[in-house]
Amino acid sequence: SGIITALEDISLDVPVGSLVTMLGPSGCGKSTLMRTAADLNAYAEGSVTVFGKTPEQARKDRDLSFVFQDATLLAWRTAIENVRLPLEVGGGNSKAGSASPEELLDLVGLKGRENAMPHELSGGMRQRVAIARALVTSPRLMLMDEPFGALDEITRDGLNVELLRIWKETGTTIIFVTHSIAEAAFLGQKVLTLETNPGRVREYLEVDLPDSRDLHLRDTPQFVSIAAHLRQQLETC
């Protein structure tokens, strides 16, 4: 007794280099699935592989990184010191050819704010620092668990556009959890919709939108149609 099945019959492949978004009602296991892939949760049955490795091995090899809803920056360290942190723990070596912390802050649009303390940065800026920190070990996979969920709509929209740019520039595979239908459709090449009790795949939708996306895309009939379809899927979960 007391055993809860959080996820059941989950089977999916995430293409290398793709950006997959994940939608579903609260409690459907989105975060559990992400945390399992990141070796933050143990699982009872089945198998999870990350680039052909166990999640534990992928974590040890620094093949993956995690971005949480809260930026989780160390308050006593500057922006650049927060980005450097993964290089100072767990072995400390960055991979050959990886970008420097300074280059990554530039990449996320924070050039000139290297020495700012977290309390001097807006919520959106703090999340940019968190993304730069997640990229500093040159991960092949970045798992993002509602990273923009607590931000205002205008900041969130701006970061959506920025994330697409960063994804294209780095070639990192991204899995992105969100409660926002518009965000899921705008960011994802594919959208994974989960249903609840227990969490299982409702749909794994290929998003038929151009790879080059700006916010005006959300006003097009094509986008509105995809968003309406996703809403319908969620309403029947």
Short mmCIF file of C-alpha atoms in Angstrom, two decimals:
data_model
loop_
_atom_site.label_atom_id
_atom_site.label_comp_id
_atom_site.label_asym_id
_atom_site.label_seq_id
_atom_site.Cartn_x
_atom_site.Cartn_y
_atom_site.Cartn_z
CA SER A 1 0.00 0.00 0.00
CA GLY A 2 1.05 3.62 -0.37
CA ILE A 3 2.53 3.06 -3.82
CA ILE A 4 1.51 5.66 -6.39
CA THR A 5 2.03 5.06 -10.10
CA ALA A 6 3.09 8.47 -11.38
CA LEU A 7 3.85 7.46 -14.97
CA GLU A 8 2.68 4.51 -17.04
CA ASP A 9 3.20 3.37 -20.64
CA ILE A 10 5.38 6.38 -21.45
CA SER A 11 7.29 5.73 -24.65
CA LEU A 12 8.91 8.43 -26.72
CA ASP A 13 12.07 9.35 -28.56
CA VAL A 14 13.38 12.90 -28.55
CA PRO A 15 15.42 13.57 -31.71
CA VAL A 16 18.93 14.88 -31.05
CA GLY A 17 19.08 18.64 -31.63
CA SER A 18 15.31 19.10 -31.35
CA LEU A 19 13.24 21.28 -29.04
CA VAL A 20 10.33 19.32 -27.54
CA THR A 21 7.74 20.96 -25.30
CA MET A 22 5.64 19.08 -22.74
CA LEU A 23 2.08 20.00 -21.75
CA GLY A 24 -0.40 18.43 -19.36
CA PRO A 25 -2.67 19.09 -16.40
CA SER A 26 -1.13 19.56 -12.94
CA GLY A 27 -0.14 16.23 -11.41
CA CYS A 28 0.20 14.39 -14.72
CA GLY A 29 3.87 13.64 -14.16
CA LYS A 30 5.62 16.21 -16.37
CA SER A 31 8.17 17.12 -13.70
CA THR A 32 8.51 13.48 -12.64
CA LEU A 33 9.39 12.50 -16.21
CA MET A 34 11.96 15.30 -16.45
CA ARG A 35 13.48 14.53 -13.05
CA THR A 36 13.72 10.84 -13.96
CA ALA A 37 15.62 11.67 -17.15
CA ALA A 38 17.92 13.94 -15.10
CA ASP A 39 18.69 11.20 -12.53
CA LEU A 40 16.91 13.21 -9.82
CA ASN A 41 14.20 10.53 -9.38
CA ALA A 42 14.52 6.74 -9.25
CA TYR A 43 12.06 4.65 -11.27
CA ALA A 44 10.63 1.22 -10.49
CA GLU A 45 10.13 -0.27 -13.96
CA GLY A 46 11.05 0.34 -17.56
CA SER A 47 14.16 1.99 -18.93
CA VAL A 48 15.32 5.52 -19.57
CA THR A 49 18.31 6.21 -21.77
CA VAL A 50 19.96 9.55 -22.47
CA PHE A 51 22.17 9.32 -25.57
CA GLY A 52 22.27 5.55 -25.05
CA LYS A 53 23.36 5.85 -21.39
CA THR A 54 21.60 5.54 -18.06
CA PRO A 55 20.49 8.89 -16.62
CA GLU A 56 23.11 8.43 -13.87
CA GLN A 57 25.93 7.98 -16.39
CA ALA A 58 24.67 10.87 -18.54
CA ARG A 59 24.64 13.10 -15.46
CA LYS A 60 28.16 12.05 -14.48
CA ASP A 61 29.36 12.67 -18.05
CA ARG A 62 27.68 16.10 -17.94
CA ASP A 63 25.58 15.28 -20.98
CA LEU A 64 22.58 17.01 -19.42
CA SER A 65 21.69 20.05 -17.37
CA PHE A 66 18.52 21.24 -15.63
CA VAL A 67 16.82 24.65 -15.46
CA PHE A 68 14.20 25.00 -12.72
CA GLN A 69 11.24 27.39 -12.46
CA ASP A 70 13.17 29.36 -9.86
CA ALA A 71 16.55 30.60 -11.08
CA THR A 72 18.20 29.19 -7.90
CA LEU A 73 21.17 31.58 -8.09
CA LEU A 74 23.52 31.92 -5.13
CA ALA A 75 22.70 35.35 -3.67
CA TRP A 76 26.30 36.06 -2.62
CA ARG A 77 27.83 35.39 -6.04
CA THR A 78 27.83 37.71 -9.05
CA ALA A 79 26.19 36.71 -12.34
CA ILE A 80 29.49 35.49 -13.81
CA GLU A 81 30.37 33.61 -10.59
CA ASN A 82 26.98 31.86 -10.70
CA VAL A 83 27.59 30.82 -14.31
CA ARG A 84 31.06 29.49 -13.38
CA LEU A 85 29.71 27.40 -10.49
CA PRO A 86 29.30 24.06 -12.37
CA LEU A 87 32.93 24.34 -13.52
CA GLU A 88 34.04 24.58 -9.87
CA VAL A 89 32.15 21.51 -8.60
CA GLY A 90 32.12 17.89 -9.65
CA GLY A 91 35.42 17.81 -11.47
CA GLY A 92 35.46 21.33 -12.77
CA ASN A 93 36.53 20.70 -16.35
CA SER A 94 34.62 22.18 -19.25
CA LYS A 95 34.61 20.26 -22.51
CA ALA A 96 36.98 21.12 -25.32
CA GLY A 97 35.57 23.86 -27.51
CA SER A 98 32.94 24.88 -24.97
CA ALA A 99 31.99 28.52 -24.58
CA SER A 100 33.41 30.52 -21.65
CA PRO A 101 31.11 31.89 -18.93
CA GLU A 102 31.68 35.38 -20.38
CA GLU A 103 30.65 34.23 -23.86
CA LEU A 104 27.55 32.55 -22.45
CA LEU A 105 26.40 35.67 -20.59
CA ASP A 106 26.82 37.50 -23.90
CA LEU A 107 24.81 34.75 -25.63
CA VAL A 108 21.89 35.21 -23.22
CA GLY A 109 21.98 38.98 -23.64
CA LEU A 110 23.68 39.99 -20.38
CA LYS A 111 26.98 41.38 -21.63
CA GLY A 112 28.01 44.16 -19.25
CA ARG A 113 26.13 42.68 -16.28
CA GLU A 114 28.81 40.11 -15.36
CA ASN A 115 29.42 41.62 -11.92
CA ALA A 116 25.78 42.27 -11.01
CA MET A 117 24.45 40.48 -7.92
CA PRO A 118 21.21 38.48 -8.27
CA HIS A 119 19.21 41.07 -6.29
CA GLU A 120 20.25 43.70 -8.87
CA LEU A 121 18.74 41.68 -11.74
CA SER A 122 15.11 41.32 -12.80
CA GLY A 123 13.42 37.92 -12.73
CA GLY A 124 13.93 37.53 -16.47
CA MET A 125 17.62 38.40 -16.17
CA ARG A 126 18.07 35.90 -13.35
CA GLN A 127 16.61 33.17 -15.55
CA ARG A 128 19.02 34.16 -18.33
CA VAL A 129 21.88 33.67 -15.87
CA ALA A 130 20.42 30.25 -14.96
CA ILE A 131 20.32 29.29 -18.65
CA ALA A 132 23.93 30.42 -19.15
CA ARG A 133 24.92 28.37 -16.09
CA ALA A 134 23.11 25.32 -17.50
CA LEU A 135 25.02 25.71 -20.79
CA VAL A 136 28.49 26.19 -19.29
CA THR A 137 29.26 22.45 -19.24
CA SER A 138 28.25 22.17 -22.93
CA PRO A 139 25.40 19.73 -22.22
CA ARG A 140 23.93 17.80 -25.11
CA LEU A 141 20.51 17.93 -23.41
CA MET A 142 18.94 20.78 -21.43
CA LEU A 143 15.86 19.95 -19.36
CA MET A 144 13.75 23.02 -18.54
CA ASP A 145 10.94 22.68 -15.97
CA GLU A 146 8.60 25.68 -16.38
CA PRO A 147 11.54 28.11 -16.37
CA PHE A 148 9.42 31.12 -17.37
CA GLY A 149 6.28 30.22 -15.40
CA ALA A 150 6.69 32.91 -12.73
CA LEU A 151 7.48 35.76 -15.13
CA ASP A 152 5.16 38.44 -16.52
CA GLU A 153 3.82 37.89 -20.03
CA ILE A 154 5.99 40.46 -21.82
CA THR A 155 9.21 39.16 -20.22
CA ARG A 156 8.13 35.60 -20.95
CA ASP A 157 7.44 36.36 -24.63
CA GLY A 158 10.87 37.96 -24.97
CA LEU A 159 12.56 34.96 -23.38
CA ASN A 160 10.68 32.59 -25.69
CA VAL A 161 12.24 34.35 -28.68
CA GLU A 162 15.65 34.38 -26.95
CA LEU A 163 15.46 30.68 -26.15
CA LEU A 164 14.81 29.80 -29.80
CA ARG A 165 17.87 31.86 -30.77
CA ILE A 166 20.05 30.20 -28.10
CA TRP A 167 18.79 26.74 -29.13
CA LYS A 168 19.75 27.39 -32.75
CA GLU A 169 23.14 28.84 -31.84
CA THR A 170 24.12 26.00 -29.48
CA GLY A 171 22.47 23.00 -31.14
CA THR A 172 21.48 21.71 -27.70
CA THR A 173 18.57 19.26 -27.44
CA ILE A 174 15.90 20.85 -25.21
CA ILE A 175 12.91 19.38 -23.40
CA PHE A 176 10.75 22.20 -22.03
CA VAL A 177 7.82 21.77 -19.60
CA THR A 178 5.12 24.46 -19.60
CA HIS A 179 1.49 25.02 -18.61
CA SER A 180 1.08 27.55 -21.43
CA ILE A 181 -0.46 26.23 -24.66
CA ALA A 182 0.84 29.24 -26.62
CA GLU A 183 4.37 28.74 -25.26
CA ALA A 184 4.31 25.01 -26.05
CA ALA A 185 3.20 25.59 -29.63
CA PHE A 186 5.55 28.53 -30.21
CA LEU A 187 8.70 26.82 -28.92
CA GLY A 188 8.20 23.19 -29.79
CA GLN A 189 9.11 21.31 -32.93
CA LYS A 190 7.09 18.60 -31.22
CA VAL A 191 4.60 18.90 -28.35
CA LEU A 192 4.17 16.00 -25.93
CA THR A 193 0.77 16.11 -24.21
CA LEU A 194 0.39 13.97 -21.09
CA GLU A 195 -2.87 12.88 -19.47
CA THR A 196 -3.23 12.21 -15.80
CA ASN A 197 -3.85 9.42 -13.23
CA PRO A 198 -1.38 7.94 -13.99
CA GLY A 199 0.64 10.12 -16.35
CA ARG A 200 0.72 8.69 -19.87
CA VAL A 201 1.22 10.02 -23.38
CA ARG A 202 -1.95 11.54 -24.82
CA GLU A 203 -0.32 12.80 -28.03
CA TYR A 204 3.11 13.50 -29.48
CA LEU A 205 2.37 16.18 -32.04
CA GLU A 206 4.68 17.33 -34.83
CA VAL A 207 4.27 21.14 -34.97
CA ASP A 208 3.81 22.22 -38.58
CA LEU A 209 5.27 25.72 -38.29
CA PRO A 210 8.39 27.27 -39.85
CA ASP A 211 11.66 26.78 -37.96
CA SER A 212 12.25 30.54 -37.94
CA ARG A 213 9.64 31.96 -35.56
CA ASP A 214 8.81 35.40 -34.18
CA LEU A 215 5.91 36.52 -31.99
CA HIS A 216 3.82 37.60 -35.00
CA LEU A 217 3.52 33.90 -35.84
CA ARG A 218 1.05 33.56 -32.97
CA ASP A 219 -1.46 35.70 -34.89
CA THR A 220 -1.50 33.39 -37.93
CA PRO A 221 -4.41 30.99 -38.61
CA GLN A 222 -1.94 28.09 -38.66
CA PHE A 223 -0.73 28.85 -35.11
CA VAL A 224 -4.25 29.50 -33.79
CA SER A 225 -5.36 26.15 -35.22
CA ILE A 226 -2.49 24.26 -33.52
CA ALA A 227 -3.17 26.01 -30.19
CA ALA A 228 -6.90 25.17 -30.45
CA HIS A 229 -6.04 21.51 -31.12
CA LEU A 230 -3.72 21.39 -28.09
CA ARG A 231 -6.39 23.00 -25.90
CA GLN A 232 -8.90 20.37 -27.01
CA GLN A 233 -6.41 17.60 -26.15
CA LEU A 234 -5.88 19.06 -22.68
CA GLU A 235 -9.60 19.50 -22.01
CA THR A 236 -10.20 15.79 -22.59
CA CYS A 237 -7.21 14.59 -20.51
#
